[in-house]
XYZ file of C-alpha atoms in Angstrom:
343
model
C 109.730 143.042 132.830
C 107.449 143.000 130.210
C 105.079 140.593 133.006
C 105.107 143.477 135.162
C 104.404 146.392 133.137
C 100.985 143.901 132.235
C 102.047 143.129 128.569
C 100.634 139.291 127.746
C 103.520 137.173 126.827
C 102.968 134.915 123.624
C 103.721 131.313 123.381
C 106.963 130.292 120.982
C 104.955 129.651 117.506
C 105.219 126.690 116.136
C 107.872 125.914 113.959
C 106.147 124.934 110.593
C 108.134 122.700 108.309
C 107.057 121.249 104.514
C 107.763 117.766 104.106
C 110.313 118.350 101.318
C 112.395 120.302 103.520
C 112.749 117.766 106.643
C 113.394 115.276 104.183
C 116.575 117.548 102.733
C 117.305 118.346 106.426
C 117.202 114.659 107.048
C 119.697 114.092 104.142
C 121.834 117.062 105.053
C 122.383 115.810 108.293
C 122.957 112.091 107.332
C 125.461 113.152 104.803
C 127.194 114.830 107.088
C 127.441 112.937 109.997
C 128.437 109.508 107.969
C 130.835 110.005 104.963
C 129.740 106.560 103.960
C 126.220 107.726 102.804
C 126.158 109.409 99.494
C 123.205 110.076 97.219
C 121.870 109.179 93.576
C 119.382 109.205 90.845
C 118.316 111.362 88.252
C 118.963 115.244 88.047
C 119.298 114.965 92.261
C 122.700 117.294 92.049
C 122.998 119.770 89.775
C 119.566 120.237 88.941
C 119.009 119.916 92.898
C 116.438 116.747 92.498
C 113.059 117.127 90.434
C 111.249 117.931 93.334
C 114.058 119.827 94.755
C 114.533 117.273 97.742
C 118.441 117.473 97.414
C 118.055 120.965 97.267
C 121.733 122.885 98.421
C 123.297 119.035 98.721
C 125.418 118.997 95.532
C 127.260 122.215 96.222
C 128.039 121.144 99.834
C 129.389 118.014 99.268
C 130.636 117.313 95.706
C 130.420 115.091 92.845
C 131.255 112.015 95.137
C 128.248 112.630 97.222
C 125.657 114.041 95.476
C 125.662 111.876 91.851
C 123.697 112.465 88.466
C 122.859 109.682 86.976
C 121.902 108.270 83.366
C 117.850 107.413 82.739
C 118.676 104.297 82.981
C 116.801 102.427 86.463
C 118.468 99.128 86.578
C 121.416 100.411 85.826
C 122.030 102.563 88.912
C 119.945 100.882 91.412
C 122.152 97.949 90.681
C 125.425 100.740 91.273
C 124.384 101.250 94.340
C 123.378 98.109 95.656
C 126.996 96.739 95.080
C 128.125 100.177 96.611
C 126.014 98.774 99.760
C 127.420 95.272 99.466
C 131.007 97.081 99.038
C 130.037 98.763 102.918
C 128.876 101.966 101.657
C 125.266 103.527 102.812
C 123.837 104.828 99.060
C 120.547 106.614 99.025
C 118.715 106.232 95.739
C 116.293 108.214 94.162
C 113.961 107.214 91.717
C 112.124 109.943 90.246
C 108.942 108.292 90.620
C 108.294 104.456 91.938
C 106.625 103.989 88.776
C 110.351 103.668 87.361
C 111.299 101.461 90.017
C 109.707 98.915 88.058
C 112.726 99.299 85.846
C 115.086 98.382 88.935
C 112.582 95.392 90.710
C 115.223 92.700 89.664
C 118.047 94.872 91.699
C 115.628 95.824 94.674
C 114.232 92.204 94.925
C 116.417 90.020 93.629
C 120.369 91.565 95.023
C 118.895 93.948 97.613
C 116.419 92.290 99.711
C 117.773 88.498 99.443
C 121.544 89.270 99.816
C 121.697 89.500 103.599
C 119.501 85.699 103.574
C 121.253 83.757 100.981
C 124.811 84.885 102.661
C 123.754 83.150 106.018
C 123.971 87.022 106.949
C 127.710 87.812 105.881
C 126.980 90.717 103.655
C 124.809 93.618 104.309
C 123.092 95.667 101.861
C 122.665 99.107 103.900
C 120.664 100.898 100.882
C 117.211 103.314 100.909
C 115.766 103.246 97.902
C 113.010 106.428 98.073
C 110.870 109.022 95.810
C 107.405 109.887 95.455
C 105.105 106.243 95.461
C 101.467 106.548 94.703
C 98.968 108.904 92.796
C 100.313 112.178 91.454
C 97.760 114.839 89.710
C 97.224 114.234 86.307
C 99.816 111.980 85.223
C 97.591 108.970 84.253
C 97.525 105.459 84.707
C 101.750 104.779 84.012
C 102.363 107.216 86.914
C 100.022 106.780 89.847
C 100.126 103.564 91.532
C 101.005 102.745 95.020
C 103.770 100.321 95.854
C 103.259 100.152 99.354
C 101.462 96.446 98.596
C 104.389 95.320 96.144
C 107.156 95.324 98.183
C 105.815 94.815 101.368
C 105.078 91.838 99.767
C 108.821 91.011 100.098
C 110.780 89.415 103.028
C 114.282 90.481 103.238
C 113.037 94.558 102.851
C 111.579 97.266 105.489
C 109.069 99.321 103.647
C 108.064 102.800 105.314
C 105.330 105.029 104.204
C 105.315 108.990 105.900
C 102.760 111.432 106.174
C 103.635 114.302 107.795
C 107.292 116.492 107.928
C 108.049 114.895 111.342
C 107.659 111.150 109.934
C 109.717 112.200 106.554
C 112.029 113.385 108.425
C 112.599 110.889 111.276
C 112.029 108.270 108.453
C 114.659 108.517 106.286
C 117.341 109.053 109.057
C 116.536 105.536 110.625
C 116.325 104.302 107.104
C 119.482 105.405 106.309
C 120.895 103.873 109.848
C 119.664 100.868 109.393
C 121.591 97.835 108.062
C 118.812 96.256 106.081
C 117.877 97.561 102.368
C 114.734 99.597 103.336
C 112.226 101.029 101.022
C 110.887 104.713 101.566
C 107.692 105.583 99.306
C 106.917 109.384 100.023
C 103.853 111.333 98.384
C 104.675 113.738 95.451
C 101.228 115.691 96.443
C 102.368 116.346 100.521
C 106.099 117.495 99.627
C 104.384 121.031 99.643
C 102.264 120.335 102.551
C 103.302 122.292 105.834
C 103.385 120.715 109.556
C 104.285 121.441 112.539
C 107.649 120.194 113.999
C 108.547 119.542 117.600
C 111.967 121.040 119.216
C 112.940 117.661 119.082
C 112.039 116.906 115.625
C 114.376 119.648 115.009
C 117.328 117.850 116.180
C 119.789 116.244 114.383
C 119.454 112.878 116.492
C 115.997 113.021 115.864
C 115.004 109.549 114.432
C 111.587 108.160 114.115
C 111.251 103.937 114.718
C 110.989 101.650 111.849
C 108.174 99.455 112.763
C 106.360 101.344 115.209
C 102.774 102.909 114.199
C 101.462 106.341 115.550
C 97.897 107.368 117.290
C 97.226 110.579 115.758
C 93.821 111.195 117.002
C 92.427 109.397 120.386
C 89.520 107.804 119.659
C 86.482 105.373 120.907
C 84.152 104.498 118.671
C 86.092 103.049 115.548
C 89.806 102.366 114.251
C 90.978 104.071 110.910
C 93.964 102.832 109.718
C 96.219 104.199 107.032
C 99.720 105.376 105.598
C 100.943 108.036 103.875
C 98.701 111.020 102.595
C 95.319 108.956 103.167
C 96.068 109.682 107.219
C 95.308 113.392 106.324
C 91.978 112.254 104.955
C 91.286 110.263 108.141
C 92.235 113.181 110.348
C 89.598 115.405 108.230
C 87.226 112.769 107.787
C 87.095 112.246 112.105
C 87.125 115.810 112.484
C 83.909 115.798 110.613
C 82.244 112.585 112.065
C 83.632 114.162 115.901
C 80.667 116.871 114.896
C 78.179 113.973 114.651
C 79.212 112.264 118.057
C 81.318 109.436 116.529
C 84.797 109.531 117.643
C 87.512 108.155 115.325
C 91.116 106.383 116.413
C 93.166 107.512 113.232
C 96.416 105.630 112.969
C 99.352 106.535 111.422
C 101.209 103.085 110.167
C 104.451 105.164 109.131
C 105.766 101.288 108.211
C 104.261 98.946 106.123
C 106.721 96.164 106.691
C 107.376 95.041 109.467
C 103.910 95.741 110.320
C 102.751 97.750 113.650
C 100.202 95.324 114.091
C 99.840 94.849 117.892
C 98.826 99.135 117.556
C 96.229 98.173 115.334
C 95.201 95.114 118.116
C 95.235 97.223 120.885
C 92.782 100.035 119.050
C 90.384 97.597 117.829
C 90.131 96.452 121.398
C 89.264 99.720 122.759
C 86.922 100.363 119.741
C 85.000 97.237 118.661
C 85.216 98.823 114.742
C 87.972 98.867 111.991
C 88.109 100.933 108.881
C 91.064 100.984 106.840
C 91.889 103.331 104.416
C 94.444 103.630 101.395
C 95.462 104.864 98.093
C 96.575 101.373 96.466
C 93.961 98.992 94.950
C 91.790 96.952 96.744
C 93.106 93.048 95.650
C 95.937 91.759 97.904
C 96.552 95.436 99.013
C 97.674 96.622 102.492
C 94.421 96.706 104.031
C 93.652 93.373 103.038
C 96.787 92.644 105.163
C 95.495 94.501 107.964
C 91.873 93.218 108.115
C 93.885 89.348 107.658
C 96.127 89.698 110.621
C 93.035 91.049 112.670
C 90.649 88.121 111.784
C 93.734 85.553 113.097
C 94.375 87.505 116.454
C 93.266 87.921 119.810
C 91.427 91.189 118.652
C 89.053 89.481 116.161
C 86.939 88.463 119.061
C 86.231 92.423 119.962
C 85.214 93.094 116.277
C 81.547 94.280 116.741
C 80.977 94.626 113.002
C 83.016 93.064 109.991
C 85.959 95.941 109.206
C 85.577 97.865 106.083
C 88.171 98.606 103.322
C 88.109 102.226 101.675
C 90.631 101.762 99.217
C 91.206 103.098 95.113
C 89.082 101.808 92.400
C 90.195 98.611 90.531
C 91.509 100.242 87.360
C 94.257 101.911 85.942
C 94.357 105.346 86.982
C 92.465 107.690 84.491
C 93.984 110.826 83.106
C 90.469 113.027 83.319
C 90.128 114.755 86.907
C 86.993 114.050 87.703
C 87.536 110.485 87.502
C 90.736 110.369 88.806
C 89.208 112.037 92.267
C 86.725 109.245 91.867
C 89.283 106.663 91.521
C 90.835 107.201 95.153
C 89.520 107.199 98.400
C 88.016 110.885 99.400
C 87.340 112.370 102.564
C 83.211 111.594 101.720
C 84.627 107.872 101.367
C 85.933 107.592 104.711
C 82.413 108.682 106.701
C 80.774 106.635 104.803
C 82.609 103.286 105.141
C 82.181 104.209 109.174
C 78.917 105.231 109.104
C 78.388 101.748 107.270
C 80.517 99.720 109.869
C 78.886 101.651 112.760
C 75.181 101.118 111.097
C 74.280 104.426 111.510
């Protein structure tokens, strides 16, 4: 009707979704749909989590489901891992993965090894997640990325989001999955808004562990990175795209096991490889990346050496200015492919 009277009709808007609330949809819907998964850490019920991730969770499912715990890390990391090894599906929280430090015996030692050392007789089903990386202003004890650490680590997944659709897809597979599986989310992109597909939307929604993500199509060179650093890519190729250089940003979404055969197959289209993180630079994931390229097939389409932007080897400072100068910047990113291009 409206069609024939000559009124334009709209499109459906987008449905725009912050990355703290798919990951409390995500846990809403895994809570309900398997009484086996329940949820702890610090101030997560009551207090509805300290970044208000379990927001609405304690009052719909109780005490049982939705558990406060002491300050005390390797104390209820090890709770839950023998609620895993008992066949339950525990999702812990630590309230940063600085204090996961405090539970590395439980992750690395009775989590990740279990499964091997019982010829594969006992399962430890168990996400351990939070916010991994730099925060603003919270100084050297409370910014460092642990995406290197315990990728490091046979016996775990590790997955690293960046947008509301990977959060959310994320932790659902995480919490499906058998294996004890690591989840390191970004304090600084729970606020950030995205848009989310219909099917993102849906409860069955999951996204694969393992599997990387082409963000932007691209032919000149490969950037590679996880977590919020793929927003600086994006920005940084929408920038270089005005300067006739066009960027392949990739989205790992897993650190471990590693998409590597995406990273392959872009650095055979594009002849360059930039990688870009948050972590420091020794032994760190793109160290990984730029390894497993030189000993494949793709090493022989490399046109120029690839390029690490990564953070600066120290301890993060507290002052502002340097702690922008500490990690990698959108500035960074141009010119590490300028630099790789020769331009």
């Amino acid at each position: 009707l409206q069609q024939r009277r000559g009124l334009r009709l709209s499109a459906p808007a987008a449905i725009q979704v912050t990355v703290r609330d798919a990951l409390n949809q995500a846990l809403d819907e895994e809570l309900e749909r398997d009484e086996r998964v329940f949820l702890l850490g610090e101030e997560v019920a009551q207090y509805d989590g300290a970044y208000k991730i379990s927001r609405g969770l304690w009052k719909k499912y109780g005490d049982k489901r939705v558990i406060d715990t002491p300050i005390s890390e390797m104390g209820f990391a090890g709770i839950a891992v023998g609620a895993a090894m008992a066949g339950l599906r525990p999702v812990c929280e630590f309230m940063t993965f600085n204090f996961s430090m405090q539970a590395i015996d439980q992750v690395i030692n009775s989590a990740a090894k279990t499964c091997y050392m019982s010829a594969g007789s006992i399962s430890v089903p168990i996400v351990f997640r939070g916010p991994n990386g730099a925060s603003a202003g919270v100084a050297a004890q409370h910014s460092q990325c642990f995406a290197a650490w315990y990728g490091h680590c046979p016996g775990l997944k590790v997955v690293s989001p960046w947008s509301a659709e990977d959060a959310k897809g994320l932790l659902k597979s995480s919490i499906r999955d058998d294996n004890p599986v690591v989840m390191l989310e970004s304090e600084l992109l729970y606020g950030v808004t995205f848009e989310m597909s219909e099917q993102a939307l849906s409860k069955e929604f999951v996204v694969p562990i393992g599997k990387a993500k082409i963000e932007r199509q691209g032919t000149h060179v490969t950037l590679v990175a996880h977590s919020r650093p793929v927003g600086h890519c994006m920005e940084a190729a929408a920038v270089l795209s005005k300067e006739g250089v066009e960027c392949e940003v990739i989205n790992l979404r897993t650190i471990r096991p590693m998409d590597i055969e995406a990273v392959e197959a872009s650095v055979v289209k594009t002849n360059h490889l930039v990688t870009v993180e948050g972590g420091w630079p020794q032994f760190g994931v793109g160290a990984e990346i730029c390894a497993r390229i030189m000993e494949g097939p793709a090493f022989n389409y490399l046109d120029a050496p690839a390029v690490r932007v990564t953070g600066a080897d120290v301890p993060m400072p507290y002052a502002k200015i340097l702690e922008d100068n500490s990690l990698p910047q959108v500035k960074d990113i141009v010119f590490a492919v300028k630099k790789v291009l020769n331009i």
